[in-house]
mmCIF file with all atom_site columns, C-alpha atoms in Angstrom:
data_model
loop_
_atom_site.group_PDB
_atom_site.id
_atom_site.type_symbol
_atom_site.label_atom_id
_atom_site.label_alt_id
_atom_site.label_comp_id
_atom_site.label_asym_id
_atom_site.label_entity_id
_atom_site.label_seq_id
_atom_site.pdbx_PDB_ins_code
_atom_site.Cartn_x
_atom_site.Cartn_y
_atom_site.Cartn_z
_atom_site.occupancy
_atom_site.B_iso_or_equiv
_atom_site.pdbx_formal_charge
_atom_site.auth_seq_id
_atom_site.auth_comp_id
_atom_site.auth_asym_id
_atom_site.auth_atom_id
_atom_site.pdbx_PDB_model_num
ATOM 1   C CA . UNK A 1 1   ? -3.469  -13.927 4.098   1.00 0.00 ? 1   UNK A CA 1
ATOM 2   C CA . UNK A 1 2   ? -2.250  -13.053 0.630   1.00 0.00 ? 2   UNK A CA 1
ATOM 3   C CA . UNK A 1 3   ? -0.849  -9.026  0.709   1.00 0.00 ? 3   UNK A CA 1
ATOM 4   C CA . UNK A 1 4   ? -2.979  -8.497  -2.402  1.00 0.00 ? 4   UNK A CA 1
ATOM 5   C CA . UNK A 1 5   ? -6.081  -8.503  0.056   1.00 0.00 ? 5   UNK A CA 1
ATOM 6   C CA . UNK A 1 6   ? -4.391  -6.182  1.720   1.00 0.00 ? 6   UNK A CA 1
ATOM 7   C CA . UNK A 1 7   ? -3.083  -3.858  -0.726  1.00 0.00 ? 7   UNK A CA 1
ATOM 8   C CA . UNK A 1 8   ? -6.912  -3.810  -2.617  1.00 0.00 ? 8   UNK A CA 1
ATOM 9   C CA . UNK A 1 9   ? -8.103  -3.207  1.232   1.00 0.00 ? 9   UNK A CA 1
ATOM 10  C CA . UNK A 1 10  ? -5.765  0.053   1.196   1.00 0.00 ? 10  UNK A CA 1
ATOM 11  C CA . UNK A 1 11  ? -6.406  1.117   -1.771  1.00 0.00 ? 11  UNK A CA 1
ATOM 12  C CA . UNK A 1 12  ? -10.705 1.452   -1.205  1.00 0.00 ? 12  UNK A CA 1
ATOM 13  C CA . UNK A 1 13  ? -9.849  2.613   2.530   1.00 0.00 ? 13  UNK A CA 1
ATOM 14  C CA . UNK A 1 14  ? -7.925  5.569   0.775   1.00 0.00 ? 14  UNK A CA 1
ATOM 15  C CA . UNK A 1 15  ? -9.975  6.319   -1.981  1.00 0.00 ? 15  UNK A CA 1
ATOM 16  C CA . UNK A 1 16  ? -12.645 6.883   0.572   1.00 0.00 ? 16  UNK A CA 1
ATOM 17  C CA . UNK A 1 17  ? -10.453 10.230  1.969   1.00 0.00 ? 17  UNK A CA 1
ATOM 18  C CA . UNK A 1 18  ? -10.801 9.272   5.676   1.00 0.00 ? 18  UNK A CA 1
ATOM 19  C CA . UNK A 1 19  ? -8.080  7.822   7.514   1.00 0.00 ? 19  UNK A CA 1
ATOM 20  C CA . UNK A 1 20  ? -6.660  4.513   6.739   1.00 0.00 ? 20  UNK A CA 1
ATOM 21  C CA . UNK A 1 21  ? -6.254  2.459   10.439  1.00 0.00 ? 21  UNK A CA 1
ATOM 22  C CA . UNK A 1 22  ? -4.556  -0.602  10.825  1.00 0.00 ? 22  UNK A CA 1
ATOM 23  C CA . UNK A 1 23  ? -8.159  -2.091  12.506  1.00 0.00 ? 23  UNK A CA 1
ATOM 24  C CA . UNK A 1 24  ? -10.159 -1.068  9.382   1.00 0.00 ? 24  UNK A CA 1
ATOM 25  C CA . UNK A 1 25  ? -7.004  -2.625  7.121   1.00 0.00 ? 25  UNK A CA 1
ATOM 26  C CA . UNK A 1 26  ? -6.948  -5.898  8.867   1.00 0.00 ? 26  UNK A CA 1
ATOM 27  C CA . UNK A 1 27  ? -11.086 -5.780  9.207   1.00 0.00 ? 27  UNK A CA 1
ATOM 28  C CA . UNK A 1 28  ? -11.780 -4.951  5.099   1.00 0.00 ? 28  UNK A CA 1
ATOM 29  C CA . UNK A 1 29  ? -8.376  -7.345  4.235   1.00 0.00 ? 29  UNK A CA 1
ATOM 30  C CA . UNK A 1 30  ? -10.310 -10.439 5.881   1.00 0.00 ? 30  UNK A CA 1
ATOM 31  C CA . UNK A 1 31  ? -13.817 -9.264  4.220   1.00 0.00 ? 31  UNK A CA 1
ATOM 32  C CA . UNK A 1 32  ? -11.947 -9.348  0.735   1.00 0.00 ? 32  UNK A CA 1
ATOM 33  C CA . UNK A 1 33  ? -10.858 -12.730 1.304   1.00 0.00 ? 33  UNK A CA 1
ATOM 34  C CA . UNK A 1 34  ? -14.463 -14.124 1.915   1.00 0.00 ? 34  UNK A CA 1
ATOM 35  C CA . UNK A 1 35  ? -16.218 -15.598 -0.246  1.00 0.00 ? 35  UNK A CA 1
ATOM 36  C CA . UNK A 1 36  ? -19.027 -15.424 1.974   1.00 0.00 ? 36  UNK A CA 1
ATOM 37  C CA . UNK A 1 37  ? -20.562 -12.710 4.012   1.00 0.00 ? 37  UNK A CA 1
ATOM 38  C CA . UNK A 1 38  ? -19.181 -12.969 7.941   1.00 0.00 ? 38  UNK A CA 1
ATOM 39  C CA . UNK A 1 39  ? -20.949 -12.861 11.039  1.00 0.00 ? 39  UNK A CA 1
ATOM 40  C CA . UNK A 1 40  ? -19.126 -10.072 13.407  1.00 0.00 ? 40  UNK A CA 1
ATOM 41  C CA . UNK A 1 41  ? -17.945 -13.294 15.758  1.00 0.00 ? 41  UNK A CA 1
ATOM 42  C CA . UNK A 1 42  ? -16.511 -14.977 12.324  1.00 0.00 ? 42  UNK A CA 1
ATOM 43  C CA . UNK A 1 43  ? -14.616 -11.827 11.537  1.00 0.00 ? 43  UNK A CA 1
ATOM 44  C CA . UNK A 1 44  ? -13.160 -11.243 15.598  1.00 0.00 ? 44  UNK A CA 1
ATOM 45  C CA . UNK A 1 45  ? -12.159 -14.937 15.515  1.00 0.00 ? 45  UNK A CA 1
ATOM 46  C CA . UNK A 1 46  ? -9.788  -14.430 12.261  1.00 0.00 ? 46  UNK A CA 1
ATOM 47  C CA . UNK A 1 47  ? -8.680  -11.046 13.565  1.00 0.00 ? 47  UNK A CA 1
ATOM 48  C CA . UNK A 1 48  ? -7.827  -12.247 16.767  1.00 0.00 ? 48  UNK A CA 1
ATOM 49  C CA . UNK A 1 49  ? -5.276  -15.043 15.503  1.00 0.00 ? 49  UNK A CA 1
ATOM 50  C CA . UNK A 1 50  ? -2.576  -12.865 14.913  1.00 0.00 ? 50  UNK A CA 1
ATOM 51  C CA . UNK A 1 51  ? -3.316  -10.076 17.205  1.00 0.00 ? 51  UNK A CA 1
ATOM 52  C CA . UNK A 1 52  ? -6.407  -9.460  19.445  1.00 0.00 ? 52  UNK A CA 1
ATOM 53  C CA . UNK A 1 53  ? -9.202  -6.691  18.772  1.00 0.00 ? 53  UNK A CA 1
ATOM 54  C CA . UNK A 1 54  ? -11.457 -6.137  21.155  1.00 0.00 ? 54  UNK A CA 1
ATOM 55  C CA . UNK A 1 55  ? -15.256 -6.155  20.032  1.00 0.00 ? 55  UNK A CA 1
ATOM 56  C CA . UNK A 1 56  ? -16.655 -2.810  20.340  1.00 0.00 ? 56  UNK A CA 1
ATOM 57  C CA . UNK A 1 57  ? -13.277 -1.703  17.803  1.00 0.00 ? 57  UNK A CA 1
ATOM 58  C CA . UNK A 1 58  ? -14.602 -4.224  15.816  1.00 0.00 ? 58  UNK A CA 1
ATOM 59  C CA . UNK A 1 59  ? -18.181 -2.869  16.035  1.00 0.00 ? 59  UNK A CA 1
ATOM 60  C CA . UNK A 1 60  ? -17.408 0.391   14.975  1.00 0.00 ? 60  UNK A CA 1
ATOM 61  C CA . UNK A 1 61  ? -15.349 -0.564  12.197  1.00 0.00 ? 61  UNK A CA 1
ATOM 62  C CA . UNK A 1 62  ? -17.574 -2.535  10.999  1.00 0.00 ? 62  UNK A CA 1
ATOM 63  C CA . UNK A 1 63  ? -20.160 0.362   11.241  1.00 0.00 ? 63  UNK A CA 1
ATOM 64  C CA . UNK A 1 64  ? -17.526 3.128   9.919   1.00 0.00 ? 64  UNK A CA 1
ATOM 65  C CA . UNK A 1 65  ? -16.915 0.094   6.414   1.00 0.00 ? 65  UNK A CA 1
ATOM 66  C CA . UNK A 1 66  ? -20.548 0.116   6.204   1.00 0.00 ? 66  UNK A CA 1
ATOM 67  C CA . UNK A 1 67  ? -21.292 4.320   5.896   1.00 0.00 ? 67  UNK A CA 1
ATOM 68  C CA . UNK A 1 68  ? -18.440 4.110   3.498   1.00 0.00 ? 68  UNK A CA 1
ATOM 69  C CA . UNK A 1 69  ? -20.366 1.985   1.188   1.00 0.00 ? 69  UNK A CA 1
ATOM 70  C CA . UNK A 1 70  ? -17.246 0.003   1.393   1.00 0.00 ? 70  UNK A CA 1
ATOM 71  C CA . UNK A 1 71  ? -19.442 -3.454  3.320   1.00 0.00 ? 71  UNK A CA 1
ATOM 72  C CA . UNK A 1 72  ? -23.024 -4.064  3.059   1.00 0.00 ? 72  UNK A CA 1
ATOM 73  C CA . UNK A 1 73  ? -24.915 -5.746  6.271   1.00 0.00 ? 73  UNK A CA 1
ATOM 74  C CA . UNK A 1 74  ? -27.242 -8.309  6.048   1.00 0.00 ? 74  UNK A CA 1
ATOM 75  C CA . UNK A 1 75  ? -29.728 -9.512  8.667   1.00 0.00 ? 75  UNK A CA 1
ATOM 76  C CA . UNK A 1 76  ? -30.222 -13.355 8.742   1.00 0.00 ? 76  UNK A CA 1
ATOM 77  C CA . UNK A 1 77  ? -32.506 -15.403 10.156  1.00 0.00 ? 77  UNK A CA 1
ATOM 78  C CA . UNK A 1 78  ? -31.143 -15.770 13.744  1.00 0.00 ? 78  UNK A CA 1
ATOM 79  C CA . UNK A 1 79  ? -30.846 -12.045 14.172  1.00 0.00 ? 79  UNK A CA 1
ATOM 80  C CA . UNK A 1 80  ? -27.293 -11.988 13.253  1.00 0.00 ? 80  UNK A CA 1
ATOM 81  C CA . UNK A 1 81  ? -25.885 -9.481  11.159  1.00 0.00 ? 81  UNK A CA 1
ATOM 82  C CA . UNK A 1 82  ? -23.501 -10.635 8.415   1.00 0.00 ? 82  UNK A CA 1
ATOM 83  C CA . UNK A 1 83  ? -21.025 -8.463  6.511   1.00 0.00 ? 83  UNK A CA 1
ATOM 84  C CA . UNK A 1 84  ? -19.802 -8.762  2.754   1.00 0.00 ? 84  UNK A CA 1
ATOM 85  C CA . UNK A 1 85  ? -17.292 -6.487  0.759   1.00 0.00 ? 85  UNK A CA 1
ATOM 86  C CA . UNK A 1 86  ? -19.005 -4.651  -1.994  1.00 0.00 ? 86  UNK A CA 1
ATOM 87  C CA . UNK A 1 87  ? -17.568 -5.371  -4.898  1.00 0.00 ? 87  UNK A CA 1
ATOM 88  C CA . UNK A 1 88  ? -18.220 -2.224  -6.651  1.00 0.00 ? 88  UNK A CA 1
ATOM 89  C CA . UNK A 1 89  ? -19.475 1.384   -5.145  1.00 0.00 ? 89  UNK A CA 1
ATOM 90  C CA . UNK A 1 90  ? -22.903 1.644   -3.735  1.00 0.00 ? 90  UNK A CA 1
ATOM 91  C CA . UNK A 1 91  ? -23.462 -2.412  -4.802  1.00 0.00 ? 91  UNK A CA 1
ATOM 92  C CA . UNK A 1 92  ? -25.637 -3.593  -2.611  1.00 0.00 ? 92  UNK A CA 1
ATOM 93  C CA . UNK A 1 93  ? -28.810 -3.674  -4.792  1.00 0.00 ? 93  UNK A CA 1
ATOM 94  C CA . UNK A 1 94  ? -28.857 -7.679  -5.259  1.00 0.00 ? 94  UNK A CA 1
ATOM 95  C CA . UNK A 1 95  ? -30.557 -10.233 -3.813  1.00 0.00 ? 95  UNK A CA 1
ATOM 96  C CA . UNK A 1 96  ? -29.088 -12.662 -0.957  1.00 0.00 ? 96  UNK A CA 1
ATOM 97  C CA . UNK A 1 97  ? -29.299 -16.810 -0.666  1.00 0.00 ? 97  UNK A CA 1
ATOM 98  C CA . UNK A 1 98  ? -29.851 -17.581 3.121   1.00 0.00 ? 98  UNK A CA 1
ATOM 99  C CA . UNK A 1 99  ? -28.969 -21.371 3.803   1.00 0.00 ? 99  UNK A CA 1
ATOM 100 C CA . UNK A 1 100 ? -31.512 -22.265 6.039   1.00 0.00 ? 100 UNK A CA 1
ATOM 101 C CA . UNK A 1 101 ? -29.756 -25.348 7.854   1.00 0.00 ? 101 UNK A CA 1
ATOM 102 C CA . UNK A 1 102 ? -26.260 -23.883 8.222   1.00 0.00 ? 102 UNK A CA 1
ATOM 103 C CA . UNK A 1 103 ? -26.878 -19.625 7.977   1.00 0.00 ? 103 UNK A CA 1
ATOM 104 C CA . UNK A 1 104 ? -24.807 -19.326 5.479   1.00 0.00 ? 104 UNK A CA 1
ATOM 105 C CA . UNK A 1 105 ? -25.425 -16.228 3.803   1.00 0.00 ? 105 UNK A CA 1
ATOM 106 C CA . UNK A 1 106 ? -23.938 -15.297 -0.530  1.00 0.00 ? 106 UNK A CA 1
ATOM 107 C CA . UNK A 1 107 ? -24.394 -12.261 -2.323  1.00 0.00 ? 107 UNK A CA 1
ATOM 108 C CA . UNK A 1 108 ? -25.933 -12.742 -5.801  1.00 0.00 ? 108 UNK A CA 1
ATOM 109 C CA . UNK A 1 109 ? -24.833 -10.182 -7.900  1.00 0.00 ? 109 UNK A CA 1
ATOM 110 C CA . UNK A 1 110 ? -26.669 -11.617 -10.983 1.00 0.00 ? 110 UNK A CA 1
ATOM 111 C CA . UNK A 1 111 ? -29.776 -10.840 -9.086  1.00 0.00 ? 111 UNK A CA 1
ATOM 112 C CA . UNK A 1 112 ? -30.285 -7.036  -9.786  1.00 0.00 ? 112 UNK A CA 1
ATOM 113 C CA . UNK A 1 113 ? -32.573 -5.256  -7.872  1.00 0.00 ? 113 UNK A CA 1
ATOM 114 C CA . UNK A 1 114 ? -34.208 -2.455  -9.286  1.00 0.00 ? 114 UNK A CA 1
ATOM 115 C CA . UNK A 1 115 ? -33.352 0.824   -8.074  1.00 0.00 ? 115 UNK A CA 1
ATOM 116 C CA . UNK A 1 116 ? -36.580 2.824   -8.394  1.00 0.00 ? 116 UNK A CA 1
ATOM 117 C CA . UNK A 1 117 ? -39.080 0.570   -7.784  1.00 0.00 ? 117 UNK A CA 1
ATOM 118 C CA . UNK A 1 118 ? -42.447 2.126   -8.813  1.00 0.00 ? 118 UNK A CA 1
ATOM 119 C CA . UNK A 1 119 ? -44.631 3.246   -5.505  1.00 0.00 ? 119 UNK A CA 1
ATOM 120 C CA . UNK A 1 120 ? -47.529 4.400   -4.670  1.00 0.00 ? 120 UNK A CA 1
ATOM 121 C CA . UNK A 1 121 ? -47.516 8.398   -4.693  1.00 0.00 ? 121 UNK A CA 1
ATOM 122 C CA . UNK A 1 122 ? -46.393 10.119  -1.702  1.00 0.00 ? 122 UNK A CA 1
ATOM 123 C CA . UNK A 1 123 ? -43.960 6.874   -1.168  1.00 0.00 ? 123 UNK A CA 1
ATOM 124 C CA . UNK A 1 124 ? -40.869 7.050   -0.628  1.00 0.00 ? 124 UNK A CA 1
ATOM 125 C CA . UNK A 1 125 ? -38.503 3.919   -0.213  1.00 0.00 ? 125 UNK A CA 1
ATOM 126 C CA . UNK A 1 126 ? -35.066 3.866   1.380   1.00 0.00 ? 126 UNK A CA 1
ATOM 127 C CA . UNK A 1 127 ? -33.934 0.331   0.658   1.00 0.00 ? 127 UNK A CA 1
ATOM 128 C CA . UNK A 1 128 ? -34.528 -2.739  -0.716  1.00 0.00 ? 128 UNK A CA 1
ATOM 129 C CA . UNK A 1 129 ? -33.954 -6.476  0.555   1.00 0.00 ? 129 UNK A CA 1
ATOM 130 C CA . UNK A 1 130 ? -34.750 -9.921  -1.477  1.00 0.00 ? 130 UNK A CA 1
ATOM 131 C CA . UNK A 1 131 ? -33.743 -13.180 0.415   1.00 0.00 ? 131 UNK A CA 1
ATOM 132 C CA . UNK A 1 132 ? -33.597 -16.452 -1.132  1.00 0.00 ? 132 UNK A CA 1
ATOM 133 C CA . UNK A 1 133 ? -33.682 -19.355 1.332   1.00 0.00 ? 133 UNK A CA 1
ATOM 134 C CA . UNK A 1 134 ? -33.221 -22.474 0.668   1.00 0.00 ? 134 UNK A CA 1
ATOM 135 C CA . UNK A 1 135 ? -30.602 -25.346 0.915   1.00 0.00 ? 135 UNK A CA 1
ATOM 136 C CA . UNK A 1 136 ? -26.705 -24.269 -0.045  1.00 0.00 ? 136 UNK A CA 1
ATOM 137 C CA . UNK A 1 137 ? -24.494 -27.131 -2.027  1.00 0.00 ? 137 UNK A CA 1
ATOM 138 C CA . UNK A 1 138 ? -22.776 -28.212 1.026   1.00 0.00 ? 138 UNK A CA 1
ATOM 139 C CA . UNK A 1 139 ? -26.109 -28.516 2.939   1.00 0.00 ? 139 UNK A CA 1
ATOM 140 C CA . UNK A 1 140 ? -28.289 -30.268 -0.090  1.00 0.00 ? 140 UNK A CA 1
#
């Protein structure tokens, strides 16, 4: 993997204030090099090719990225959560394209989502989810 993965991984781990761990380096470093958002099995398979991490490290640094704003999760189809970088803080107001043959899950970050929705009085929302499903190029 290219060292500028890496080195961007660092730098959002840091600017963060919390400790920067070689598990949540390696874990962010793969994210960045996604195009795609990764099931937690995707991301312990390319972890574990240089050096193994065991699952539940995995799980909570996967959990720690996401409270940091610095990964968003998204919930698929098969009950499978997928995770995808956020390419800019507190980003994760756009819709999602679910491929409904292979799971394949892309942010679409020309897909705003409003961030105060208008709600009935006394309503309160805590976030918002759009899904798109439908066939992705390699599937059509």
């Amino acid at each position: 993997m290219p060292n500028n993965f890496y080195e961007k991984a660092k730098e959002l781990i840091r600017h963060t204030g919390n400790r920067l761990t070689h598990n949540r380096l390696r874990t962010l470093a793969i994210l960045l090099a996604e195009q795609y958002a990764l099931t937690h099995r995707e991301i312990e398979e390319r972890l574990n090719m240089k050096e193994q991490l065991d699952r539940v490290t995995l799980y909570r640094v996967l959990e720690w990225l996401s409270k940091n704003n610095l990964v968003h999760k998204i919930a698929g189809d098969d009950r499978v959560w997928r995770f995808r970088v956020n390419t800019e803080l507190h980003s994760h107001q756009h819709a999602h394209f679910i491929c409904t043959r292979c799971t394949k899950v892309t942010c679409l970050s020309d897909y705003r989502i409003k961030s105060s929705p208008s709600l009935p009085l006394g309503y309160l929302f805590h976030e918002i989810e759009l899904t798109i499903k439908g066939l992705c190029a390699e599937c059509a």
